[in-house]
Amino acid sequence: MLYMIGLGLGDERDITVKGLEAVKRCKSVYIEAYTSLLSFGLSTNGLSKMEKLYGKQITVADREMVEERADEILLEAREVDVAFLVVGDPFGATTHTDFVVRAKKMGLEVKVMHNASVMNAIGICGLQLYRYGEAVSIPFFTETWRPYSFYGKIQENRRLGLHTLCLLDIRVKEPSWESLCRGKKCYEPPKYMTIHTAISQLLEVEHARGESAYDEDTKCVGLARLGCDDQMVVSGTMKELQEVDFGAPLHCLVIVGQTHPSEEEMLDFYSIKSMENGKSTRPDGE
């Protein structure tokens, strides 16, 4: 059997009781390591914490392993119970949906253990979840690749008065272009998009398209390290958020649509003005 187990957003303790029980029953345990990261990342110490709590040796499954050697994991799951651990919820990324489809086509039984993900944890900022439109991904721009496909989706959400969750790029164990040209893979250092970078790219696209989907005075919410003890939530205009130090990754950004008075009241707790007045923009009030 293949178990798809969500780990939540914080650390190794955020796994559900059902999920932990399933892990302990499994012969092999893999953790997906490229669509997101837990707060402690995947340092040796971080993995040892997981292995100690879960009582299992854990194999890190990077993008290369999942995309090129997925059949090995699935064939193993034909013979023994295998756990595939995913940060957040197992279906928070399309890659995992594809993994389950492949498993079912092979006739495998798949059991899913859900958990919190960024898609519902963003509710902490006070914007009502059913008032969100289509979420978008903001990739790192390069000199030769600057995709604008997310712009139209944001524009449509704004037209409908809906909020837009922007998921920011994570690049872990990505081969450099130069090494691929030489035929020998050499991996770039991990790279995590910040709110500052995301806003700069968003404004660059608006300047290029000029269709007034948003501007530097558009209200947004910046969120960092959701689910962690030091998570940070700040509301303000794009221009204002570019002046805020959000600290360590992971970051995400919400472009605010039309708001209800109750949403406005909650956003006020996290406003730039609250920061300037010495009030906390951390949800725990510290």
Coordinates of C-alpha atoms in Angstrom, one line a residue:
M1 CA 0.0 0.0 0.0
L2 CA 1.1 3.6 -0.7
Y3 CA 0.4 6.1 2.1
M4 CA 0.4 9.8 1.0
I5 CA 0.8 11.7 4.3
G6 CA 0.6 15.4 4.9
L7 CA 3.1 16.9 7.4
G8 CA 1.5 20.3 7.9
L9 CA 3.5 23.5 7.8
G10 CA 5.6 23.9 10.9
D11 CA 7.9 21.1 12.0
E12 CA 8.1 17.4 12.5
R13 CA 5.4 17.5 15.3
D14 CA 2.7 18.8 12.9
I15 CA 2.0 15.3 11.5
T16 CA -1.4 14.0 12.5
V17 CA -1.8 11.1 14.9
K18 CA -3.3 9.0 12.1
G19 CA -0.3 10.0 9.9
L20 CA 2.2 9.1 12.5
E21 CA 0.6 5.7 13.1
A22 CA 0.7 5.0 9.4
V23 CA 4.4 6.0 9.2
K24 CA 5.3 3.6 12.0
R25 CA 3.6 0.7 10.1
C26 CA 5.5 1.3 6.9
K27 CA 8.6 -0.5 5.7
S28 CA 10.0 2.4 3.7
V29 CA 9.5 6.2 4.3
Y30 CA 10.2 8.9 1.7
I31 CA 9.9 12.7 2.2
E32 CA 9.3 15.0 -0.8
A33 CA 11.8 17.8 -0.9
Y34 CA 11.1 20.2 -3.7
T35 CA 7.6 21.7 -3.7
S36 CA 7.9 23.0 -0.1
L37 CA 10.0 22.7 3.0
L38 CA 9.3 22.4 6.7
S39 CA 10.6 25.2 9.0
F40 CA 13.8 23.4 9.8
G41 CA 14.5 22.7 6.1
L42 CA 16.1 19.4 5.3
S43 CA 19.3 19.8 7.3
T44 CA 20.9 16.6 8.8
N45 CA 19.7 17.8 12.2
G46 CA 16.1 18.4 10.8
L47 CA 15.9 14.9 9.3
S48 CA 17.3 13.3 12.5
K49 CA 14.5 15.0 14.5
M50 CA 11.9 13.4 12.2
E51 CA 13.6 10.0 12.3
K52 CA 13.7 10.1 16.0
L53 CA 10.0 11.1 16.4
Y54 CA 8.7 8.8 13.7
G55 CA 11.0 5.9 14.6
K56 CA 11.9 5.3 10.9
Q57 CA 14.8 6.0 8.5
I58 CA 13.7 8.6 6.0
T59 CA 14.8 8.9 2.4
V60 CA 14.8 12.3 0.8
A61 CA 13.0 12.3 -2.5
D62 CA 14.0 15.2 -4.6
R63 CA 12.5 16.3 -7.9
E64 CA 14.9 14.1 -9.9
M65 CA 13.9 11.0 -7.9
V66 CA 10.1 11.6 -8.1
E67 CA 10.1 12.5 -11.7
E68 CA 12.6 9.9 -13.0
R69 CA 12.4 7.1 -10.5
A70 CA 8.8 7.2 -9.3
D71 CA 8.2 3.7 -10.6
E72 CA 10.8 2.3 -8.2
I73 CA 8.9 3.7 -5.2
L74 CA 5.6 2.4 -6.6
L75 CA 6.9 -1.0 -7.4
E76 CA 8.1 -1.2 -3.8
A77 CA 4.6 -0.3 -2.6
R78 CA 3.3 -3.4 -4.4
E79 CA 5.3 -5.6 -1.9
V80 CA 5.3 -3.5 1.3
D81 CA 3.7 -0.5 2.9
V82 CA 5.4 2.7 1.8
A83 CA 4.9 6.2 3.2
F84 CA 5.4 9.3 1.0
L85 CA 5.6 12.4 3.2
V86 CA 4.5 15.7 1.8
V87 CA 4.9 19.1 3.4
G88 CA 1.5 20.7 3.8
D89 CA -1.3 18.6 2.3
P90 CA -0.6 15.7 -0.1
F91 CA -2.6 17.3 -2.9
G92 CA -1.2 20.8 -2.5
A93 CA 0.9 20.3 -5.7
T94 CA -0.1 18.8 -9.1
T95 CA 3.1 16.6 -9.0
H96 CA 1.5 14.6 -6.1
T97 CA -1.7 14.2 -8.0
D98 CA 0.2 12.7 -10.9
F99 CA 2.0 10.4 -8.5
V100 CA -1.3 9.0 -7.1
V101 CA -2.7 8.6 -10.6
R102 CA 0.3 6.5 -11.6
A103 CA -0.1 4.4 -8.5
K104 CA -3.8 3.7 -9.2
K105 CA -3.0 2.8 -12.8
M106 CA -0.6 0.2 -11.4
G107 CA -3.4 -1.2 -9.3
L108 CA -2.0 0.0 -6.0
E109 CA -4.1 0.8 -3.0
V110 CA -3.5 4.5 -1.9
K111 CA -4.5 5.9 1.4
V112 CA -4.3 9.7 2.0
M113 CA -3.7 11.5 5.3
H114 CA -4.6 15.2 5.0
N115 CA -3.0 18.1 6.8
A116 CA -2.9 21.9 6.9
S117 CA -1.5 23.6 3.8
V118 CA -0.9 27.2 2.7
M119 CA -4.2 27.1 0.9
N120 CA -6.1 27.2 4.2
A121 CA -3.5 28.6 6.6
I122 CA -3.6 32.0 4.8
G123 CA -7.0 32.4 6.6
I124 CA -4.9 33.8 9.5
C125 CA -4.7 37.1 7.7
G126 CA -8.5 37.5 8.0
L127 CA -9.5 37.4 4.4
Q128 CA -12.3 34.9 3.9
L129 CA -11.2 31.8 2.1
Y130 CA -14.3 31.6 -0.1
R131 CA -13.4 35.1 -1.4
Y132 CA -10.2 33.9 -3.2
G133 CA -10.0 33.4 -6.9
E134 CA -7.5 31.2 -8.8
A135 CA -4.1 31.0 -7.1
V136 CA -1.0 31.8 -9.2
S137 CA 2.7 30.8 -9.0
I138 CA 5.3 33.5 -9.4
P139 CA 8.5 32.0 -10.9
F140 CA 12.0 33.5 -10.7
F141 CA 12.6 35.7 -13.8
T142 CA 15.9 35.1 -15.7
E143 CA 17.5 37.1 -18.5
T144 CA 15.9 34.9 -21.1
W145 CA 12.7 33.7 -19.4
R146 CA 10.2 36.2 -18.0
P147 CA 6.7 34.6 -18.2
Y148 CA 3.7 36.8 -17.7
S149 CA 1.0 34.1 -17.7
F150 CA 0.0 34.8 -14.1
Y151 CA -1.0 38.4 -15.0
G152 CA -4.2 37.5 -16.7
K153 CA -5.3 35.4 -13.8
I154 CA -4.7 38.2 -11.3
Q155 CA -6.5 40.6 -13.6
E156 CA -9.6 38.3 -13.8
N157 CA -9.6 37.8 -10.0
R158 CA -9.4 41.6 -9.5
R159 CA -12.2 42.1 -12.0
L160 CA -14.4 39.8 -9.9
G161 CA -13.4 41.4 -6.6
L162 CA -11.6 38.2 -5.5
H163 CA -8.3 37.9 -3.5
T164 CA -5.3 36.2 -5.2
L165 CA -2.9 33.9 -3.4
C166 CA 0.6 34.2 -5.0
L167 CA 2.8 31.1 -4.4
L168 CA 6.4 32.1 -4.6
D169 CA 9.1 30.1 -6.4
I170 CA 11.3 27.6 -4.6
R171 CA 14.4 26.2 -6.4
V172 CA 16.0 23.2 -4.7
K173 CA 18.6 21.0 -6.3
E174 CA 18.1 22.6 -9.7
P175 CA 20.8 21.9 -12.3
S176 CA 22.5 24.9 -13.8
W177 CA 22.1 25.6 -17.5
E178 CA 25.9 25.6 -18.0
S179 CA 26.2 22.1 -16.5
L180 CA 23.4 20.8 -18.6
C181 CA 25.1 22.1 -21.7
R182 CA 28.3 20.3 -20.7
G183 CA 26.4 17.1 -20.1
K184 CA 27.3 16.9 -16.4
K185 CA 24.8 18.0 -13.8
C186 CA 26.0 20.6 -11.3
Y187 CA 23.3 21.9 -8.9
E188 CA 22.7 25.5 -8.0
P189 CA 22.4 26.5 -4.4
P190 CA 18.8 26.5 -3.0
K191 CA 16.9 29.7 -3.7
Y192 CA 13.6 30.9 -2.2
M193 CA 11.7 33.8 -3.6
T194 CA 11.0 36.7 -1.2
I195 CA 8.0 39.0 -1.1
H196 CA 10.3 41.8 -2.2
T197 CA 11.3 39.9 -5.4
A198 CA 7.7 38.9 -6.1
I199 CA 6.4 42.5 -5.9
S200 CA 9.3 43.8 -8.0
Q201 CA 8.4 41.2 -10.7
L202 CA 4.7 41.9 -10.5
L203 CA 5.2 45.6 -11.0
E204 CA 7.6 44.9 -13.9
V205 CA 4.8 42.9 -15.6
E206 CA 2.2 45.6 -14.9
H207 CA 4.5 48.2 -16.4
A208 CA 5.0 46.0 -19.5
R209 CA 1.4 45.2 -20.0
G210 CA -0.1 48.5 -18.8
E211 CA -3.6 47.2 -18.3
S212 CA -4.0 48.5 -14.7
A213 CA -4.7 45.1 -13.1
Y214 CA -2.8 46.5 -10.0
D215 CA -0.2 49.0 -9.1
E216 CA 2.2 49.9 -6.3
D217 CA -0.7 51.3 -4.2
T218 CA -2.7 48.0 -4.4
K219 CA -3.3 46.5 -1.0
C220 CA -1.6 43.2 -0.3
V221 CA -0.7 40.9 2.6
G222 CA 2.7 39.4 3.0
L223 CA 3.1 36.2 4.9
A224 CA 6.3 34.5 6.0
R225 CA 6.9 31.0 7.7
L226 CA 3.2 30.1 7.9
G227 CA 2.6 27.5 10.6
C228 CA 5.8 28.3 12.5
D229 CA 6.1 29.9 15.9
D230 CA 7.6 33.0 14.3
Q231 CA 5.2 33.3 11.4
M232 CA 4.7 36.9 10.2
V233 CA 1.7 38.6 8.6
V234 CA 1.8 42.2 7.4
S235 CA -0.8 44.1 5.3
G236 CA -0.1 47.2 3.3
T237 CA 0.4 48.4 -0.2
M238 CA 2.9 46.8 -2.6
K239 CA 5.1 49.8 -2.1
E240 CA 4.9 49.6 1.7
L241 CA 5.6 45.8 1.8
Q242 CA 8.8 46.3 -0.1
E243 CA 10.2 48.2 2.9
V244 CA 9.3 45.3 5.4
D245 CA 11.9 42.8 6.4
F246 CA 10.0 39.5 6.3
G247 CA 13.0 37.4 7.4
A248 CA 13.7 33.8 6.5
P249 CA 11.6 31.8 4.0
L250 CA 9.1 30.5 3.0
H251 CA 7.1 33.6 1.9
C252 CA 3.8 34.0 0.1
L253 CA 1.8 37.1 -1.0
V254 CA -1.9 37.8 -1.2
I255 CA -3.2 40.5 -3.5
V256 CA -6.4 41.8 -1.8
G257 CA -9.7 42.1 -3.8
Q258 CA -12.9 43.7 -2.5
T259 CA -13.2 43.4 1.2
H260 CA -16.0 43.0 3.8
P261 CA -15.9 45.2 6.9
S262 CA -14.9 42.2 9.0
E263 CA -12.0 41.5 6.7
E264 CA -10.9 45.1 6.9
E265 CA -11.0 44.9 10.7
M266 CA -8.7 41.9 10.8
L267 CA -6.3 43.4 8.2
D268 CA -5.9 46.4 10.4
F269 CA -4.3 44.3 13.1
Y270 CA -1.5 43.4 10.6
S271 CA -1.2 46.8 9.0
I272 CA 2.0 48.8 8.5
K273 CA 0.5 51.4 10.8
S274 CA 0.3 48.8 13.6
M275 CA 4.0 48.1 13.1
E276 CA 4.8 51.8 13.3
N277 CA 2.8 52.0 16.5
G278 CA 4.7 49.2 18.1
K279 CA 1.9 46.6 17.8
S280 CA 2.8 43.1 16.8
T281 CA 2.1 41.8 13.3
R282 CA 2.6 38.2 14.5
P283 CA -0.7 36.3 15.0
D284 CA 0.3 35.3 18.5
G285 CA 0.7 39.0 19.5
E286 CA 4.3 38.7 20.7

